[in-house]
């Protein structure tokens, strides 16, 4: 999250500019065309959780602490939290967490759907990071164009009705048909070998 001691010294116009820049950075993360995984091994509150919410997948240690705590400071989440948290865990529960400024640990975060995976913290303090890397390794062998357009189809489809979403999926699928990777995938399957994708 933000450095609150620094924030206290800012003029109100500086705060608006700071939050606007933070929001833009978080939105850039959300709009990356490749899969993004947030690994939360410690504390992610306020802007830290908003950044994690902008990622496709979130992994946390059971001892991690997460929350949108801005109402404690008489402000609201300004980096997308009021929009992304309800989409992740549902409107009612998101309101409860934001209104109360409550933090949750990794276990509770998993139970409410805030994170995809919870792991016991290790001695090095990087258990979530290691789990995130393992997930990334599962994504790497897949066709890069397919992964990119699948992310696009999911992200755009979640913002519209089902019929429109299915049309988005159809348009995204069409982008994979002329690729060399699609042909390589079929050949690799036929020849019983791992595919060698090039993102073409």
mmCIF file of C-alpha atoms in Angstrom:
data_model
loop_
_atom_site.group_PDB
_atom_site.id
_atom_site.type_symbol
_atom_site.label_atom_id
_atom_site.label_comp_id
_atom_site.label_asym_id
_atom_site.label_seq_id
_atom_site.Cartn_x
_atom_site.Cartn_y
_atom_site.Cartn_z
ATOM 1 C CA UNK A 1 0.000 0.000 0.000
ATOM 2 C CA UNK A 2 0.902 3.665 0.065
ATOM 3 C CA UNK A 3 3.408 5.212 2.462
ATOM 4 C CA UNK A 4 0.959 6.904 4.820
ATOM 5 C CA UNK A 5 3.631 9.107 6.457
ATOM 6 C CA UNK A 6 4.483 10.476 3.023
ATOM 7 C CA UNK A 7 0.787 10.827 2.163
ATOM 8 C CA UNK A 8 0.166 12.927 5.303
ATOM 9 C CA UNK A 9 2.663 15.524 4.051
ATOM 10 C CA UNK A 10 1.035 15.807 0.604
ATOM 11 C CA UNK A 11 -1.232 18.641 -0.448
ATOM 12 C CA UNK A 12 -4.685 17.463 -1.595
ATOM 13 C CA UNK A 13 -3.782 18.168 -5.241
ATOM 14 C CA UNK A 14 -0.692 15.992 -4.858
ATOM 15 C CA UNK A 15 -2.812 13.165 -3.426
ATOM 16 C CA UNK A 16 -5.132 13.249 -6.444
ATOM 17 C CA UNK A 17 -2.177 13.112 -8.819
ATOM 18 C CA UNK A 18 -0.553 10.270 -6.853
ATOM 19 C CA UNK A 19 -3.747 8.190 -6.829
ATOM 20 C CA UNK A 20 -4.332 8.865 -10.518
ATOM 21 C CA UNK A 21 -0.831 7.606 -11.372
ATOM 22 C CA UNK A 22 -1.264 4.561 -9.145
ATOM 23 C CA UNK A 23 -4.623 3.789 -10.793
ATOM 24 C CA UNK A 24 -3.049 4.079 -14.254
ATOM 25 C CA UNK A 25 -0.215 1.711 -13.274
ATOM 26 C CA UNK A 26 -2.643 -0.830 -11.836
ATOM 27 C CA UNK A 27 -4.792 -0.616 -14.967
ATOM 28 C CA UNK A 28 -1.692 -1.210 -17.108
ATOM 29 C CA UNK A 29 -1.056 -4.384 -15.100
ATOM 30 C CA UNK A 30 -4.653 -5.517 -15.652
ATOM 31 C CA UNK A 31 -4.366 -4.859 -19.381
ATOM 32 C CA UNK A 32 -1.160 -6.803 -19.985
ATOM 33 C CA UNK A 33 -1.857 -9.365 -22.723
ATOM 34 C CA UNK A 34 0.032 -12.151 -20.926
ATOM 35 C CA UNK A 35 -1.058 -14.038 -17.805
ATOM 36 C CA UNK A 36 -0.161 -12.303 -14.547
ATOM 37 C CA UNK A 37 0.147 -13.958 -11.146
ATOM 38 C CA UNK A 38 0.298 -12.086 -7.847
ATOM 39 C CA UNK A 39 2.347 -13.854 -5.172
ATOM 40 C CA UNK A 40 1.423 -12.542 -1.719
ATOM 41 C CA UNK A 41 3.912 -13.720 0.882
ATOM 42 C CA UNK A 42 3.403 -10.865 3.338
ATOM 43 C CA UNK A 43 1.012 -7.957 3.556
ATOM 44 C CA UNK A 44 -1.076 -6.594 0.666
ATOM 45 C CA UNK A 45 -3.367 -3.858 1.911
ATOM 46 C CA UNK A 46 -4.819 -0.876 0.105
ATOM 47 C CA UNK A 47 -2.943 -0.312 -3.135
ATOM 48 C CA UNK A 48 -1.011 -3.537 -2.653
ATOM 49 C CA UNK A 49 -4.202 -5.575 -2.786
ATOM 50 C CA UNK A 50 -5.521 -3.441 -5.642
ATOM 51 C CA UNK A 51 -2.399 -4.342 -7.625
ATOM 52 C CA UNK A 52 -2.932 -8.026 -6.802
ATOM 53 C CA UNK A 53 -6.597 -7.754 -7.843
ATOM 54 C CA UNK A 54 -5.439 -6.495 -11.255
ATOM 55 C CA UNK A 55 -3.608 -9.795 -11.785
ATOM 56 C CA UNK A 56 -5.234 -12.809 -13.402
ATOM 57 C CA UNK A 57 -4.419 -15.173 -10.552
ATOM 58 C CA UNK A 58 -3.553 -14.604 -6.904
ATOM 59 C CA UNK A 59 -1.552 -16.962 -4.681
ATOM 60 C CA UNK A 60 -0.909 -16.276 -0.995
ATOM 61 C CA UNK A 61 0.805 -17.749 2.001
ATOM 62 C CA UNK A 62 -1.593 -18.763 4.763
ATOM 63 C CA UNK A 63 0.034 -16.141 7.001
ATOM 64 C CA UNK A 64 -0.356 -13.304 4.453
ATOM 65 C CA UNK A 65 -2.608 -10.350 5.298
ATOM 66 C CA UNK A 66 -4.872 -8.761 2.689
ATOM 67 C CA UNK A 67 -7.496 -6.052 2.772
ATOM 68 C CA UNK A 68 -8.819 -2.799 1.410
ATOM 69 C CA UNK A 69 -8.428 -0.736 4.569
ATOM 70 C CA UNK A 70 -8.935 2.754 3.168
ATOM 71 C CA UNK A 71 -12.166 3.511 5.055
ATOM 72 C CA UNK A 72 -10.048 3.517 8.248
ATOM 73 C CA UNK A 73 -8.434 6.617 6.769
ATOM 74 C CA UNK A 74 -11.765 8.178 5.719
ATOM 75 C CA UNK A 75 -11.059 7.498 2.031
ATOM 76 C CA UNK A 76 -12.045 4.710 -0.362
ATOM 77 C CA UNK A 77 -9.959 2.363 -2.486
ATOM 78 C CA UNK A 78 -8.820 4.474 -5.435
ATOM 79 C CA UNK A 79 -6.837 2.017 -7.536
ATOM 80 C CA UNK A 80 -9.736 -0.094 -8.768
ATOM 81 C CA UNK A 81 -10.541 -1.913 -5.536
ATOM 82 C CA UNK A 82 -14.197 -0.906 -5.409
ATOM 83 C CA UNK A 83 -14.635 -2.450 -8.861
ATOM 84 C CA UNK A 84 -12.296 -5.438 -8.888
ATOM 85 C CA UNK A 85 -12.976 -6.808 -5.388
ATOM 86 C CA UNK A 86 -16.753 -7.220 -5.969
ATOM 87 C CA UNK A 87 -16.034 -8.920 -9.289
ATOM 88 C CA UNK A 88 -13.673 -11.317 -7.514
ATOM 89 C CA UNK A 89 -15.660 -12.207 -4.379
ATOM 90 C CA UNK A 90 -19.189 -10.873 -4.898
ATOM 91 C CA UNK A 91 -20.811 -7.556 -4.090
ATOM 92 C CA UNK A 92 -22.061 -8.202 -0.551
ATOM 93 C CA UNK A 93 -18.816 -9.628 0.794
ATOM 94 C CA UNK A 94 -16.759 -6.924 -0.939
ATOM 95 C CA UNK A 95 -18.919 -4.270 0.697
ATOM 96 C CA UNK A 96 -18.455 -5.938 4.077
ATOM 97 C CA UNK A 97 -14.669 -5.993 3.723
ATOM 98 C CA UNK A 98 -14.414 -2.431 2.422
ATOM 99 C CA UNK A 99 -16.907 -0.959 4.923
ATOM 100 C CA UNK A 100 -15.174 -2.675 7.866
ATOM 101 C CA UNK A 101 -11.594 -2.177 6.577
ATOM 102 C CA UNK A 102 -10.992 -5.739 7.757
ATOM 103 C CA UNK A 103 -7.948 -7.749 6.713
ATOM 104 C CA UNK A 104 -8.044 -11.476 6.019
ATOM 105 C CA UNK A 105 -5.313 -14.099 6.111
ATOM 106 C CA UNK A 106 -4.516 -16.519 3.307
ATOM 107 C CA UNK A 107 -6.899 -19.201 4.533
ATOM 108 C CA UNK A 108 -9.885 -16.838 4.699
ATOM 109 C CA UNK A 109 -8.880 -15.236 1.392
ATOM 110 C CA UNK A 110 -8.997 -18.680 -0.225
ATOM 111 C CA UNK A 111 -12.352 -19.528 1.338
ATOM 112 C CA UNK A 112 -13.969 -16.342 -0.034
ATOM 113 C CA UNK A 113 -12.424 -16.668 -3.504
ATOM 114 C CA UNK A 114 -10.034 -13.727 -3.213
ATOM 115 C CA UNK A 115 -7.086 -15.977 -4.055
ATOM 116 C CA UNK A 116 -6.795 -19.169 -6.096
ATOM 117 C CA UNK A 117 -4.200 -20.962 -3.994
ATOM 118 C CA UNK A 118 -3.064 -20.795 -0.366
ATOM 119 C CA UNK A 119 0.231 -22.329 0.742
ATOM 120 C CA UNK A 120 1.953 -22.721 4.092
ATOM 121 C CA UNK A 121 4.754 -20.211 4.456
ATOM 122 C CA UNK A 122 8.277 -21.638 4.315
ATOM 123 C CA UNK A 123 11.429 -20.589 6.180
ATOM 124 C CA UNK A 124 12.588 -18.444 3.263
ATOM 125 C CA UNK A 125 9.288 -16.526 3.301
ATOM 126 C CA UNK A 126 8.660 -17.116 -0.406
ATOM 127 C CA UNK A 127 6.140 -19.965 -0.496
ATOM 128 C CA UNK A 128 3.552 -18.013 -2.507
ATOM 129 C CA UNK A 129 6.226 -16.883 -4.950
ATOM 130 C CA UNK A 130 7.349 -20.496 -5.465
ATOM 131 C CA UNK A 131 3.733 -21.608 -6.036
ATOM 132 C CA UNK A 132 3.248 -18.745 -8.507
ATOM 133 C CA UNK A 133 6.347 -19.875 -10.441
ATOM 134 C CA UNK A 134 5.010 -23.441 -10.551
ATOM 135 C CA UNK A 135 1.748 -22.129 -12.022
ATOM 136 C CA UNK A 136 3.632 -20.042 -14.569
ATOM 137 C CA UNK A 137 5.545 -23.153 -15.635
ATOM 138 C CA UNK A 138 2.193 -24.808 -16.384
ATOM 139 C CA UNK A 139 1.310 -21.918 -18.710
ATOM 140 C CA UNK A 140 4.635 -21.736 -20.568
ATOM 141 C CA UNK A 141 4.270 -24.781 -22.857
ATOM 142 C CA UNK A 142 0.876 -23.648 -24.169
ATOM 143 C CA UNK A 143 0.427 -21.771 -27.434
ATOM 144 C CA UNK A 144 1.277 -18.113 -26.729
ATOM 145 C CA UNK A 145 -1.275 -16.691 -29.167
ATOM 146 C CA UNK A 146 -3.976 -18.956 -27.720
ATOM 147 C CA UNK A 147 -3.174 -17.912 -24.145
ATOM 148 C CA UNK A 148 -3.202 -14.227 -25.104
ATOM 149 C CA UNK A 149 -6.551 -14.385 -26.925
ATOM 150 C CA UNK A 150 -8.067 -16.628 -24.232
ATOM 151 C CA UNK A 151 -7.246 -13.917 -21.674
ATOM 152 C CA UNK A 152 -8.774 -11.302 -23.972
ATOM 153 C CA UNK A 153 -11.939 -13.369 -24.490
ATOM 154 C CA UNK A 154 -12.358 -13.967 -20.757
ATOM 155 C CA UNK A 155 -11.692 -10.365 -19.749
ATOM 156 C CA UNK A 156 -13.976 -8.837 -22.371
ATOM 157 C CA UNK A 157 -16.630 -11.532 -22.024
ATOM 158 C CA UNK A 158 -16.988 -11.004 -18.273
ATOM 159 C CA UNK A 159 -18.086 -7.415 -18.861
ATOM 160 C CA UNK A 160 -21.007 -8.226 -21.197
ATOM 161 C CA UNK A 161 -24.030 -10.529 -21.460
ATOM 162 C CA UNK A 162 -23.546 -14.190 -22.459
ATOM 163 C CA UNK A 163 -24.610 -13.794 -26.104
ATOM 164 C CA UNK A 164 -22.152 -10.937 -26.619
ATOM 165 C CA UNK A 165 -19.506 -12.882 -24.706
ATOM 166 C CA UNK A 166 -19.939 -15.856 -27.015
ATOM 167 C CA UNK A 167 -19.495 -13.542 -30.014
ATOM 168 C CA UNK A 168 -16.270 -12.231 -28.431
ATOM 169 C CA UNK A 169 -15.096 -15.817 -27.950
ATOM 170 C CA UNK A 170 -15.856 -16.596 -31.606
ATOM 171 C CA UNK A 171 -13.871 -13.553 -32.759
ATOM 172 C CA UNK A 172 -10.948 -14.496 -30.511
ATOM 173 C CA UNK A 173 -11.012 -18.116 -31.683
ATOM 174 C CA UNK A 174 -10.837 -16.874 -35.265
ATOM 175 C CA UNK A 175 -7.498 -15.226 -34.429
ATOM 176 C CA UNK A 176 -5.979 -18.642 -33.675
ATOM 177 C CA UNK A 177 -7.056 -20.351 -36.912
ATOM 178 C CA UNK A 178 -4.467 -18.823 -39.297
ATOM 179 C CA UNK A 179 -1.522 -19.282 -36.896
ATOM 180 C CA UNK A 180 1.471 -21.526 -37.525
ATOM 181 C CA UNK A 181 1.212 -22.567 -33.881
ATOM 182 C CA UNK A 182 -2.207 -24.137 -34.493
ATOM 183 C CA UNK A 183 -0.756 -26.310 -37.263
ATOM 184 C CA UNK A 184 2.239 -27.157 -35.072
ATOM 185 C CA UNK A 185 -0.105 -28.209 -32.250
ATOM 186 C CA UNK A 186 -1.993 -30.561 -34.551
ATOM 187 C CA UNK A 187 1.224 -32.023 -35.976
ATOM 188 C CA UNK A 188 2.722 -32.502 -32.518
ATOM 189 C CA UNK A 189 -0.428 -34.287 -31.381
ATOM 190 C CA UNK A 190 -0.382 -36.540 -34.449
ATOM 191 C CA UNK A 191 3.336 -37.275 -34.039
ATOM 192 C CA UNK A 192 2.988 -37.796 -30.263
ATOM 193 C CA UNK A 193 5.614 -35.180 -29.380
ATOM 194 C CA UNK A 194 5.645 -31.912 -27.446
ATOM 195 C CA UNK A 195 4.749 -28.919 -29.628
ATOM 196 C CA UNK A 196 7.353 -26.262 -30.422
ATOM 197 C CA UNK A 197 5.339 -23.041 -30.427
ATOM 198 C CA UNK A 198 6.805 -19.794 -31.721
ATOM 199 C CA UNK A 199 3.932 -17.387 -31.117
ATOM 200 C CA UNK A 200 3.182 -17.163 -34.822
#
